[in-house]
Coordinates of C-alpha atoms in Angstrom, one line a residue:
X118 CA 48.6 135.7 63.4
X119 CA 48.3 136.0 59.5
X120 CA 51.0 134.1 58.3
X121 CA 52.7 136.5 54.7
X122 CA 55.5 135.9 52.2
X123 CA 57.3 138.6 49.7
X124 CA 58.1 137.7 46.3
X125 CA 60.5 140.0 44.0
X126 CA 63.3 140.0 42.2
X127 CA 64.6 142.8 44.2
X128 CA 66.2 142.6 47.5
X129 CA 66.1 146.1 47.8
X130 CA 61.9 145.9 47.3
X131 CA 61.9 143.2 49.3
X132 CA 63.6 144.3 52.5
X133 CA 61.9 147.8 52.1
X134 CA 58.8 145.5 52.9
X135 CA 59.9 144.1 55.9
X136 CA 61.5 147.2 57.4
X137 CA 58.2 149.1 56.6
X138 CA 56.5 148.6 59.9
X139 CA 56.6 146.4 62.5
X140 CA 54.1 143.5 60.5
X141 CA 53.5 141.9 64.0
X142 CA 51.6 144.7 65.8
X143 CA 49.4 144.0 62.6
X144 CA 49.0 140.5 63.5
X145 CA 51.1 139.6 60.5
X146 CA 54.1 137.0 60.7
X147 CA 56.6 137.2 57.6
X148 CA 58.0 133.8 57.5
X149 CA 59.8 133.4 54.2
X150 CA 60.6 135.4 50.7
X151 CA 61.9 134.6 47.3
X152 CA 63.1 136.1 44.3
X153 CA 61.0 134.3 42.0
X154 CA 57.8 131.9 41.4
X155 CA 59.9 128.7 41.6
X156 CA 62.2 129.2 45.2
X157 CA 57.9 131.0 46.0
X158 CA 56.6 127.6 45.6
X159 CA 58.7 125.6 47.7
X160 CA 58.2 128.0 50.3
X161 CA 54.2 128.1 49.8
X162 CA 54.5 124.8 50.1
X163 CA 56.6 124.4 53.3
X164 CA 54.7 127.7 55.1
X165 CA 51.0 126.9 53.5
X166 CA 51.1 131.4 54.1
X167 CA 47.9 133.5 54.4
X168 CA 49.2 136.2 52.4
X169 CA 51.7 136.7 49.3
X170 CA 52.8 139.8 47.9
X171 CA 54.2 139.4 44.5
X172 CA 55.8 141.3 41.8
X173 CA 54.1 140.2 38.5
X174 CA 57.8 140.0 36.3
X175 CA 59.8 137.6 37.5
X176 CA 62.5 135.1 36.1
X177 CA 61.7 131.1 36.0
X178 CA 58.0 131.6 36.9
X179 CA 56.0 134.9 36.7
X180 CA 53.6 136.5 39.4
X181 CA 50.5 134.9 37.2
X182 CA 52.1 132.1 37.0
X183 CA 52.6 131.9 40.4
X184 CA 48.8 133.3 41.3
X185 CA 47.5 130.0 39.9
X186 CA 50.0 127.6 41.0
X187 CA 49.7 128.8 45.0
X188 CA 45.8 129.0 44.9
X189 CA 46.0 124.9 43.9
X190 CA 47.8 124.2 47.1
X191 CA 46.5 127.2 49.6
X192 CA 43.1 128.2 47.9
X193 CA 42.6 130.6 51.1
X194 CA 45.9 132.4 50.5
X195 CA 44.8 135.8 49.3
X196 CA 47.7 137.2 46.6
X197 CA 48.8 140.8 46.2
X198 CA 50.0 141.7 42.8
X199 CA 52.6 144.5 42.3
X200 CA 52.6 145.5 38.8
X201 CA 54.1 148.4 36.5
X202 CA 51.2 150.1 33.9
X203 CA 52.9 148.1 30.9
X204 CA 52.4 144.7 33.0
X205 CA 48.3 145.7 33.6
X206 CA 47.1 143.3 31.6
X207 CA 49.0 140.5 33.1
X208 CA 47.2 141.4 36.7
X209 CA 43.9 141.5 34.8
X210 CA 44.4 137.8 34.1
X211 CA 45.6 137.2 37.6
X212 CA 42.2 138.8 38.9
X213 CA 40.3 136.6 36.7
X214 CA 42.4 133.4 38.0
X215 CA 42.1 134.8 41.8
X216 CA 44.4 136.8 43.0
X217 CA 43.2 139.0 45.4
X218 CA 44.2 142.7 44.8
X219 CA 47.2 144.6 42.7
X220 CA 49.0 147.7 43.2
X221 CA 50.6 149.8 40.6
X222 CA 53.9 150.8 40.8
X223 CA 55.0 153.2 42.0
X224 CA 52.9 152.7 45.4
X225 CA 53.1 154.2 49.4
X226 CA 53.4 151.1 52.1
X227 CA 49.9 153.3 53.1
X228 CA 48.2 152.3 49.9
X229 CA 49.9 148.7 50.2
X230 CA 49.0 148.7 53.8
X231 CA 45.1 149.4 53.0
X232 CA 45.0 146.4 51.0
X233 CA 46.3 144.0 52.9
X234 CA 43.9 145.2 55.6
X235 CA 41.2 144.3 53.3
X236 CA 42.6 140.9 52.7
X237 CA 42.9 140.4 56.2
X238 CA 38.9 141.4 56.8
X239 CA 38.4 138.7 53.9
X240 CA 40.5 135.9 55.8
X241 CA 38.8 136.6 58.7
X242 CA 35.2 136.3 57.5
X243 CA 36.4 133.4 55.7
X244 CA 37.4 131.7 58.8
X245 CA 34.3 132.7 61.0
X246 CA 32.3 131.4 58.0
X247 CA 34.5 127.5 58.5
X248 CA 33.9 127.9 62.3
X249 CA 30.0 128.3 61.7
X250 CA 30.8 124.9 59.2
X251 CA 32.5 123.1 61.4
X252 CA 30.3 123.7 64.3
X253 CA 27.1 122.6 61.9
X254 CA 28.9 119.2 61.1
X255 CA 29.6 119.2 64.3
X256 CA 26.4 119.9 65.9
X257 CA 24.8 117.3 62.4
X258 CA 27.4 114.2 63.9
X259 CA 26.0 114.4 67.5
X260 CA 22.1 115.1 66.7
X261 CA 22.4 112.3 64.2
X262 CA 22.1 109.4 67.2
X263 CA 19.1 111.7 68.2
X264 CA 17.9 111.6 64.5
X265 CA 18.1 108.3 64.7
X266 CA 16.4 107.2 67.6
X267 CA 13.2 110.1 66.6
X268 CA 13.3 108.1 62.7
X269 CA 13.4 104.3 64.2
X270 CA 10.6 105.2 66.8
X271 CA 8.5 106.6 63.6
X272 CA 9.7 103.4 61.6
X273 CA 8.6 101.2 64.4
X274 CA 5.1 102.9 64.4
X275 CA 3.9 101.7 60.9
X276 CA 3.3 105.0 59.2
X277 CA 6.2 105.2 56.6
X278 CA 6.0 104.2 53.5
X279 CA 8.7 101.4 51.5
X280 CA 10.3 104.5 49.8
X281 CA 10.5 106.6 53.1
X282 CA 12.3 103.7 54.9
X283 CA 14.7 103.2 51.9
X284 CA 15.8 107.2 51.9
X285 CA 15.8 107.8 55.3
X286 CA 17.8 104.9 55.7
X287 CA 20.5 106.1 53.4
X288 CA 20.4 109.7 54.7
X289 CA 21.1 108.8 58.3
X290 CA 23.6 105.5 57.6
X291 CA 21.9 102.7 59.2
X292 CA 22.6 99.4 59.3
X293 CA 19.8 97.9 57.7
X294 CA 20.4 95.3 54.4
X295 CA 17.6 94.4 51.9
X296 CA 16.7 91.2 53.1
X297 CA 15.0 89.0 55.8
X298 CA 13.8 91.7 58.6
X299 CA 12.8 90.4 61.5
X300 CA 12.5 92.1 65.5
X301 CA 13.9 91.2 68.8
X302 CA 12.8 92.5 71.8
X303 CA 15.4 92.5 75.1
X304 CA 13.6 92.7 78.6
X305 CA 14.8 93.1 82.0
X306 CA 13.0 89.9 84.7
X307 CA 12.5 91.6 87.6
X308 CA 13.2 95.4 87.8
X309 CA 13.0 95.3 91.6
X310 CA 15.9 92.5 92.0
X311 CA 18.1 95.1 89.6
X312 CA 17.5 98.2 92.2
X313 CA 18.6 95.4 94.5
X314 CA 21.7 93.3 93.4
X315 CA 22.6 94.2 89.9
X316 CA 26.1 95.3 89.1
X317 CA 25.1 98.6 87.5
X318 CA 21.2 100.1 89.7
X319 CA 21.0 102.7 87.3
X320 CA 17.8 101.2 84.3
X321 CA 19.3 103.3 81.8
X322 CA 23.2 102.8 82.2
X323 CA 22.0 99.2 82.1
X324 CA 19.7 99.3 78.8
X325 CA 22.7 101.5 77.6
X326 CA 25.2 98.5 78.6
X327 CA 23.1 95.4 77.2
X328 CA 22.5 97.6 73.7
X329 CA 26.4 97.3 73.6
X330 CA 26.5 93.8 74.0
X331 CA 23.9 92.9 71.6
X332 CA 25.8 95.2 69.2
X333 CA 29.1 93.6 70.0
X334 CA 27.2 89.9 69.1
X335 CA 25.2 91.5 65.7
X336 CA 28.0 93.2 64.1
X337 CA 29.5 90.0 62.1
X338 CA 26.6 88.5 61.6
X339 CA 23.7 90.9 60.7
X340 CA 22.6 94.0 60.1
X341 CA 21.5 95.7 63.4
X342 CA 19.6 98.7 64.4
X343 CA 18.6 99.2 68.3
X344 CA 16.0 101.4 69.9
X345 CA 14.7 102.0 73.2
X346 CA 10.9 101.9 73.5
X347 CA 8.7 103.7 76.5
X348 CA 8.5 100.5 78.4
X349 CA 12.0 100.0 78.9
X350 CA 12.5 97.7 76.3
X351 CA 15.1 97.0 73.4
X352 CA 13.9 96.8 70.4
X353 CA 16.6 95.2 68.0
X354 CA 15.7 95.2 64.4
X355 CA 17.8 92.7 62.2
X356 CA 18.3 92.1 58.7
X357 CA 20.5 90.6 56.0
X358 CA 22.5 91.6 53.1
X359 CA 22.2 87.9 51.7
X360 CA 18.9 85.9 51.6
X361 CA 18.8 83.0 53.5
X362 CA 16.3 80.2 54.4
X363 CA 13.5 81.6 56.8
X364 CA 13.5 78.6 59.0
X365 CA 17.5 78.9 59.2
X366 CA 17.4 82.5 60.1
X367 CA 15.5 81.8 62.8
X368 CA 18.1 79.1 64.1
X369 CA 20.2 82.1 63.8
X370 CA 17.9 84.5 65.8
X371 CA 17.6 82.1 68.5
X372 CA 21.6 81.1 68.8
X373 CA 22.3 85.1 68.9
X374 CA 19.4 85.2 71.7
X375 CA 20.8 82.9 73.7
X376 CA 24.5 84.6 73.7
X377 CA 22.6 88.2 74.7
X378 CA 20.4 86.0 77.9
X379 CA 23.5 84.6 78.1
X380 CA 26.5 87.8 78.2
X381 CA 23.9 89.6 80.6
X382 CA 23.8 87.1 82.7
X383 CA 27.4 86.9 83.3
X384 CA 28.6 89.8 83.2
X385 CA 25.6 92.0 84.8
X386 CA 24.0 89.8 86.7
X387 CA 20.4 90.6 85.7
X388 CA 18.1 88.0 83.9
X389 CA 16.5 88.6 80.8
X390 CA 13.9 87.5 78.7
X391 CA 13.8 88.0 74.3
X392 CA 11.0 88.2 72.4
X393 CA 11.3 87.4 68.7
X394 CA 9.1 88.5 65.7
X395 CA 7.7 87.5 62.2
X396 CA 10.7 87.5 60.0
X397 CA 9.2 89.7 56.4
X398 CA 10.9 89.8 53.0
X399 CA 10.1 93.7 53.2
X400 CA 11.1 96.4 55.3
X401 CA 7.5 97.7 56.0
X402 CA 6.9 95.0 57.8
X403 CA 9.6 95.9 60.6
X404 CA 6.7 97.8 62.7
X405 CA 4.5 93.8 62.6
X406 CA 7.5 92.2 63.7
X407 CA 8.4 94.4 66.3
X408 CA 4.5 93.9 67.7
X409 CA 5.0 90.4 67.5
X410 CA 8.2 90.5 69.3
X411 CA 6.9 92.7 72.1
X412 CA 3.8 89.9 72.2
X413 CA 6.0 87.1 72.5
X414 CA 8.4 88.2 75.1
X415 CA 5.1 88.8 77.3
X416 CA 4.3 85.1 77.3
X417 CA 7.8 85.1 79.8
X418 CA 4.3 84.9 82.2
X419 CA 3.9 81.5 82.0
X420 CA 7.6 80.2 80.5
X421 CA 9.0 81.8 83.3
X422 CA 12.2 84.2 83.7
X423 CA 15.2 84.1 81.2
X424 CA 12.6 82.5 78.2
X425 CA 13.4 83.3 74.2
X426 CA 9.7 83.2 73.2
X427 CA 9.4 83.3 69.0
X428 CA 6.2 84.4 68.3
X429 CA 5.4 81.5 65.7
X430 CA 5.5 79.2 68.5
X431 CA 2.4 81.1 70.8
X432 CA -0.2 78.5 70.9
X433 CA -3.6 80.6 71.0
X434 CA -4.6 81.5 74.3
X435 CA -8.0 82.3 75.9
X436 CA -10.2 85.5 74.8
X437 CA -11.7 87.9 76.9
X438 CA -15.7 86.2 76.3
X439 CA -13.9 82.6 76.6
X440 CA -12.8 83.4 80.1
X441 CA -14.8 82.7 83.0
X442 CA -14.6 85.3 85.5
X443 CA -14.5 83.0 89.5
X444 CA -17.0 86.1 90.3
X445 CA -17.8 82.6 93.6
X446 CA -14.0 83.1 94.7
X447 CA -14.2 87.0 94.8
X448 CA -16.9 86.8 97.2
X449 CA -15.5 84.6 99.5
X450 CA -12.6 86.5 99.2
X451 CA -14.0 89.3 100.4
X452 CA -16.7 87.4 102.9
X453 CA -12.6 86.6 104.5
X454 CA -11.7 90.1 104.4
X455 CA -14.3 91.5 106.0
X456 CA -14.3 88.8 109.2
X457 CA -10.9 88.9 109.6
X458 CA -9.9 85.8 108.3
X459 CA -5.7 86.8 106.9
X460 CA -5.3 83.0 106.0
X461 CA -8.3 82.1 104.3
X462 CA -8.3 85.6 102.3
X463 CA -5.4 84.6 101.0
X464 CA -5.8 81.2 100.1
X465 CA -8.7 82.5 98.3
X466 CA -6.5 84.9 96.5
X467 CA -4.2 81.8 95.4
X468 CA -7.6 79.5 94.3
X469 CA -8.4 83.0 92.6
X470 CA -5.3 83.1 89.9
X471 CA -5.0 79.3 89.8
X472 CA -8.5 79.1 88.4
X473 CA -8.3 81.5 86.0
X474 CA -4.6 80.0 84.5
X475 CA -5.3 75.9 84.9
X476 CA -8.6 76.6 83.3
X477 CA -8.2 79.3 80.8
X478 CA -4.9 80.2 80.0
X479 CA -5.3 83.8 79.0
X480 CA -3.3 86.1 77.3
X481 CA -0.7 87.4 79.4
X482 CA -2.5 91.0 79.0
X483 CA -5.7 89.7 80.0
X484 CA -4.4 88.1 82.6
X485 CA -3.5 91.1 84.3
X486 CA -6.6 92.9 83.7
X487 CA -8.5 90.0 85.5
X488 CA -6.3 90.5 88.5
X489 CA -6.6 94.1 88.5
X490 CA -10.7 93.8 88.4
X491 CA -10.3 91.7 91.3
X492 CA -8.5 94.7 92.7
X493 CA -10.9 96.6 91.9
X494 CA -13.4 94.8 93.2
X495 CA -11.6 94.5 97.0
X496 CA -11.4 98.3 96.6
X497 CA -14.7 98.7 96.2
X498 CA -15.9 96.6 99.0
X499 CA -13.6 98.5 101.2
X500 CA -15.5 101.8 100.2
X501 CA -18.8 99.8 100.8
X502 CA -17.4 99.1 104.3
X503 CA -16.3 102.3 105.2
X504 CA -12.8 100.8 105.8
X505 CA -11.0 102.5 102.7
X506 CA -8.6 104.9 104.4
X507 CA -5.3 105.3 102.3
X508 CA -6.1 102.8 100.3
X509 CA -7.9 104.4 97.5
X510 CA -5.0 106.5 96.8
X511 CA -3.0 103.4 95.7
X512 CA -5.8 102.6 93.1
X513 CA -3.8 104.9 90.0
X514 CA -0.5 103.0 90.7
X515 CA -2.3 99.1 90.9
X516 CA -2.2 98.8 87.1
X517 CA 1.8 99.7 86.7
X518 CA 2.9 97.7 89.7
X519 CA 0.6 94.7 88.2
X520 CA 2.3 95.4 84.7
X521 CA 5.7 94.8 86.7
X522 CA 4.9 91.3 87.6
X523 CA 6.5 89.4 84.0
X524 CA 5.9 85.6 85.6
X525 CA 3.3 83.7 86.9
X526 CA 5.5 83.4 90.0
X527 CA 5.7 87.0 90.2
X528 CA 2.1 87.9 89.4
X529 CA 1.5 85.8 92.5
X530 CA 3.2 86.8 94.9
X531 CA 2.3 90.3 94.2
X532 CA -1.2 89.4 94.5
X533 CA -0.7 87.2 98.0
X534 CA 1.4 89.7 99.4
X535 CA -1.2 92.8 98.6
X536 CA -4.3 90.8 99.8
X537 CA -2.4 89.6 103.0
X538 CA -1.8 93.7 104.0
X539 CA -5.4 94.3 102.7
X540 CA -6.5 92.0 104.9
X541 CA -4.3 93.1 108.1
X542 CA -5.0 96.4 107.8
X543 CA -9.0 95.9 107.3
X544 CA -8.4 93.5 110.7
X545 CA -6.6 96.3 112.3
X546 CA -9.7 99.2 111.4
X547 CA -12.3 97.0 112.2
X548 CA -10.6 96.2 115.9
X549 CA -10.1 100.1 115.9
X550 CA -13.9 100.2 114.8
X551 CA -15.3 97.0 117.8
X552 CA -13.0 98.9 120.4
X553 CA -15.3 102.4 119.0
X554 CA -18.4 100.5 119.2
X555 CA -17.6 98.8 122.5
X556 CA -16.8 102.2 124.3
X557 CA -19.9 104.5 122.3
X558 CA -22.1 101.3 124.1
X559 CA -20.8 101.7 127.6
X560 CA -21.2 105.1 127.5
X561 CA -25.0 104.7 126.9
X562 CA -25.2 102.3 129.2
X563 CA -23.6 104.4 132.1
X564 CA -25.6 107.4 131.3
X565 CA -29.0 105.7 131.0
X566 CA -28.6 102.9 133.7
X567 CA -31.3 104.6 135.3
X568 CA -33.8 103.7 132.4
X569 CA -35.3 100.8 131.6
X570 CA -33.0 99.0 129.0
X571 CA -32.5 96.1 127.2
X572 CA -29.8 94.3 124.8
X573 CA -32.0 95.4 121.4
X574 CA -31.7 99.8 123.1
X575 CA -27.8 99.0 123.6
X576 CA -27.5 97.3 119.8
X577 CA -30.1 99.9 118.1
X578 CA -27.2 102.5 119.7
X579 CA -24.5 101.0 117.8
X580 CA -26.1 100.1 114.8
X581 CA -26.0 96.8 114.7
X582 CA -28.0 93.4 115.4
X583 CA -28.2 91.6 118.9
X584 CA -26.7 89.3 118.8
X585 CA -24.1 90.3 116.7
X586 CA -23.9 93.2 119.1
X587 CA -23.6 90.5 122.2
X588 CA -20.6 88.4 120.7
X589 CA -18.8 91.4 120.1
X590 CA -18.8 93.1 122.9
X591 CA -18.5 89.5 124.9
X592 CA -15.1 89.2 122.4
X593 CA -13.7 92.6 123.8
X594 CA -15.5 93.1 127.5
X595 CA -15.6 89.4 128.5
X596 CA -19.0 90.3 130.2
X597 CA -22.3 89.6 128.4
X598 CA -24.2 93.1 127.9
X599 CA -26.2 92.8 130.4
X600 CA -24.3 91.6 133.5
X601 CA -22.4 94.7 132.2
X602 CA -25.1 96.8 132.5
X603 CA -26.0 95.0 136.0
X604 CA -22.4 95.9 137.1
X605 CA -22.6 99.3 136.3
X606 CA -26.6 99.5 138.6
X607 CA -24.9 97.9 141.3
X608 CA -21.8 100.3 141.6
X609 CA -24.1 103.3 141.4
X610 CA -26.4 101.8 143.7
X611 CA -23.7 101.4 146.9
X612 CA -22.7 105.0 146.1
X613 CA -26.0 105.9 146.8
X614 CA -26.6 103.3 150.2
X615 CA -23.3 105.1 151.1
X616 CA -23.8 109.0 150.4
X617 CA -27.9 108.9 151.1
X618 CA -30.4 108.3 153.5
X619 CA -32.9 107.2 150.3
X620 CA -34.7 104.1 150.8
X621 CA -34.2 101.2 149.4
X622 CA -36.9 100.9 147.0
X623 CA -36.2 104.6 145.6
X624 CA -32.5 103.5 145.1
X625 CA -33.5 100.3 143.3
X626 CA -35.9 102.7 141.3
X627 CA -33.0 105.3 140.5
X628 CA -30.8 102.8 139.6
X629 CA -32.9 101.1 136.6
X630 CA -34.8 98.9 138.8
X631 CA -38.8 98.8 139.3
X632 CA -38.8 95.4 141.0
X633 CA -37.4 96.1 144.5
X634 CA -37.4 92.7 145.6
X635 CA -35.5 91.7 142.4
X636 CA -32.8 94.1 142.7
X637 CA -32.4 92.8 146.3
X638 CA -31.7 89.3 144.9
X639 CA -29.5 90.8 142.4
X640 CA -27.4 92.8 144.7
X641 CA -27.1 89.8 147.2
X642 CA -25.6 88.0 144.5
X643 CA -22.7 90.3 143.2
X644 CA -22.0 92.4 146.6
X645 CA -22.5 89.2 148.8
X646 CA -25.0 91.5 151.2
X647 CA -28.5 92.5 151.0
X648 CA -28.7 96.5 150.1
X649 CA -29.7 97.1 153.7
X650 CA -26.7 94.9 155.3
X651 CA -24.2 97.0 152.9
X652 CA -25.3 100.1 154.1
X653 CA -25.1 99.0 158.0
X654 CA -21.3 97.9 156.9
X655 CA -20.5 101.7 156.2
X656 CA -18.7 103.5 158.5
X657 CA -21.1 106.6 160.0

């Protein structure tokens, strides 16, 4: 509803307004009139109206008067002027001061109808066009945490110049003062114990959770912008609006670390490390400190969990060509794996890391990468071995779950724990693989029996040596080969003394025996009978 009022000196004019039409069918409310400018402005005032029709000659205060007056206090009020010819000048200044329309007397309610039709078309685009407004601030207040985020990602990449930072940074509000800028960077321990017993399970609840808190502790102290980064990190950027002693600062820095550590702790129950930059003098120097601070918090590797690492106090640590790569323990790693041996595999795995940190002390980055060649290097051995399987499919993920581990502790046990499955399930295939080779032997044997064969035509089979062939298959037959074979020459030899009339000597001869006399002895010996003796036993 357009809300209208009626100004004239007339009643009569007035009420012949309001009996008209019926206004409301029009959308139109008339909530007031008055018989001149003054009693009109109390009532614009109290009504704040869409629409006032006014005569232009009226006692106190006149309608051009009045035009200018009402447009102060309801600019979107559009004013209809009813004027006779010898007042036309009058509306011409009211036009000019912005009123809306006039209408000369005498007039039809058609003709007075007609414009205040149009004024209604004008108050409606008006208010479509402070919709759209309103919905663009709107739409400006909630992408401006999305602005922000997009512009402190750029910042932290190093690509904007002093002048950038400085208008950006007053074009989007943040909170960063002119001196003393300096990096944090928050960390979650162990993301595997959060999934587990953390109060809030969900990463980005939580992140969303401790950037509130480290708000909360930054906001009397320091200026304080916070962004996320693609590894789950918070990177806090601090500053100052007062100079202050560097070394003091830092003090600072490390009390408000502490309290963050300290406020997750209790009231999430996840453990934290913080990583804390250079502190600069300029603002281009934010994207170095945040480097630094993502360095530092990394060195939580050999601190251990809930450390404050400042990056000024990271002694230098081993580079690549310094390090000494135990290529002696890899072997013998895998020399383990490949008999079998689960316990001395992973003791192996332990000497492994131990040499390269009590020796070398490498970057935590480096680090990693040594344990991931060693990976690598298992891998490989299990393709060289034909015992790769599933594994291989892992290979893509190794390097993120070894990024995981942030302590010495937990880079170990990762380690142990993947070497002692490696190792079980290379045991498991390669009983799988004896229990293959046993059976592919027996089969030859018990299909050739009849031939003349020997331990080195069983082994030549299977692929492999003698006498590596021989302990094997003593390990899962508890027979030697060839009182296996002689087992199986013997069976088929008292089929045939029962089912035949053959003599003996073509029996020994079918069976795999040219000797006849020897295969007598050996007969007598596992049957307790001579061949002849067995077959006299049979029933006719």
């Amino acid at each position: 509803m357009y809300k209208m009022i009626l100004v004239d000196d007339s009643e009569r004019v007035r009420n012949g307004l309001k009996m008209s039409m019926d206004w409301s069918k029009h959308q139109i409310e008339i909530v007031g009139e008055a018989e001149d400018g003054v009693e009109a402005m109390e009532l614009i005032m109290d009504q704040k109206p869409d629409l006032i029709i006014s005569d232009v000659l009226m006692p106190h205060m006149n309608g051009l008067e009045l035009t200018e007056k009402a447009l102060c206090i309801v600019p979107h009020a559009k004013v209809i002027l009813l004027s006779g010819y010898d007042n036309f000048p009058y509306v011409q200044t009211a036009i000019r001061n912005g009123a809306f329309d006039y209408l000369l007397k005498p007039s039809t309610i058609e003709e007075l109808f007609a414009i205040i039709e149009k004024a209604k078309q004008s108050l409606e685009q008006e208010r479509s066009q402070v919709k759209d407004v309103v919905q663009l601030r709107q739409q400006l207040l909630h992408s401006i945490p999305v602005l922000k985020e997009r512009y402190l990602r750029y910042l932290l990449s190093g690509q904007m110049s002093l002048l950038d930072i400085r208008n950006r940074c007053d074009y989007l509000d943040l909170s960063i003062g002119s001196h003393l800028f300096a990096c944090l960077v928050v960390e979650i321990d162990d993301e595997d114990a959060v999934a587990q017993s953390a109060r809030i399970r969900d990463k980005q609840l939580l992140l969303f959770a401790f950037r509130n808190i480290v708000e909360e502790l930054l906001r009397e102290q320091l200026y304080a912008e916070i962004v996320e980064n693609y590894d789950n990190q918070l990177i806090v950027i601090v500053s100052r609006a007062e100079p202050m002693e560097s070394k003091y600062y830092l003090e600072l820095l490390q009390a408000i670390a502490r309290k963050i550590k300290y406020y997750i702790q209790t009231y999430y129950k996840v453990s934290v490390s913080i990583g804390i930059g250079g502190i600069y003098d300029e603002p281009e120097w934010i994207p170095e400190s945040s480097k630094q601070a993502v360095e530092a918090v990394q060195y939580r590797l050999y601190s251990g969990k809930e450390s404050i690492v400042y990056i000024g106090d990271v002694t230098y640590q081993a580079s690549v060509e310094h390090t000494v790569y135990p290529y002696d323990l890899e072997k013998r790693l895998c020399l383990a794996l490949k008999i079998g041996d689960v316990h001395g595999a992973v003791g192996y795995a332990r000497q492994f890391l131990r040499a390269i940190v009590d020796d070398f002390t490498p970057t935590p980055d480096h680090l990693r990468k040594i344990c991931l060649q060693l990976v690598y290097a298992l891998l490989r051995q299990l393709i060289e071995w034909d015992l790769s399987d599933g594994n291989i499919m892992e290979i893509t993920a190794l390097d993120e779950q070894i990024k995981k581990r942030k302590t010495i502790e937990q880079l170990e046990m990762w380690l142990l724990h993947y070497v002692n499955d490696l190792a079980h399930s290379i045991e498991k295939k390669m009983q799988q693989r004896h229990v293959s080779i046993v059976q592919k032997a027996i089969s030859f044997m018990e299909s050739q029996y009849a031939q003349d064969i020997s331990l080195q035509d069983v082994a030549d089979v299977v692929y492999l040596t003698p006498n590596y062939f021989a302990n094997l298959f003593k390990e899962r037959t508890n027979e030697t080969v060839l009182n296996f074979l002689a087992d199986i020459r013997i069976n088929k030899a008292k089929q045939l003394l029962k089912q035949s009339d053959l003599k003996i000597f073509d029996i020994s001869s079918q069976v795999g025996y040219t000797d006849a006399k020897y295969f007598g002895q050996v007969f007598r010996k596992r049957v307790g009978v001579t061949p002849l003796e067995y077959r006299k036993m049979q029933p006719n």
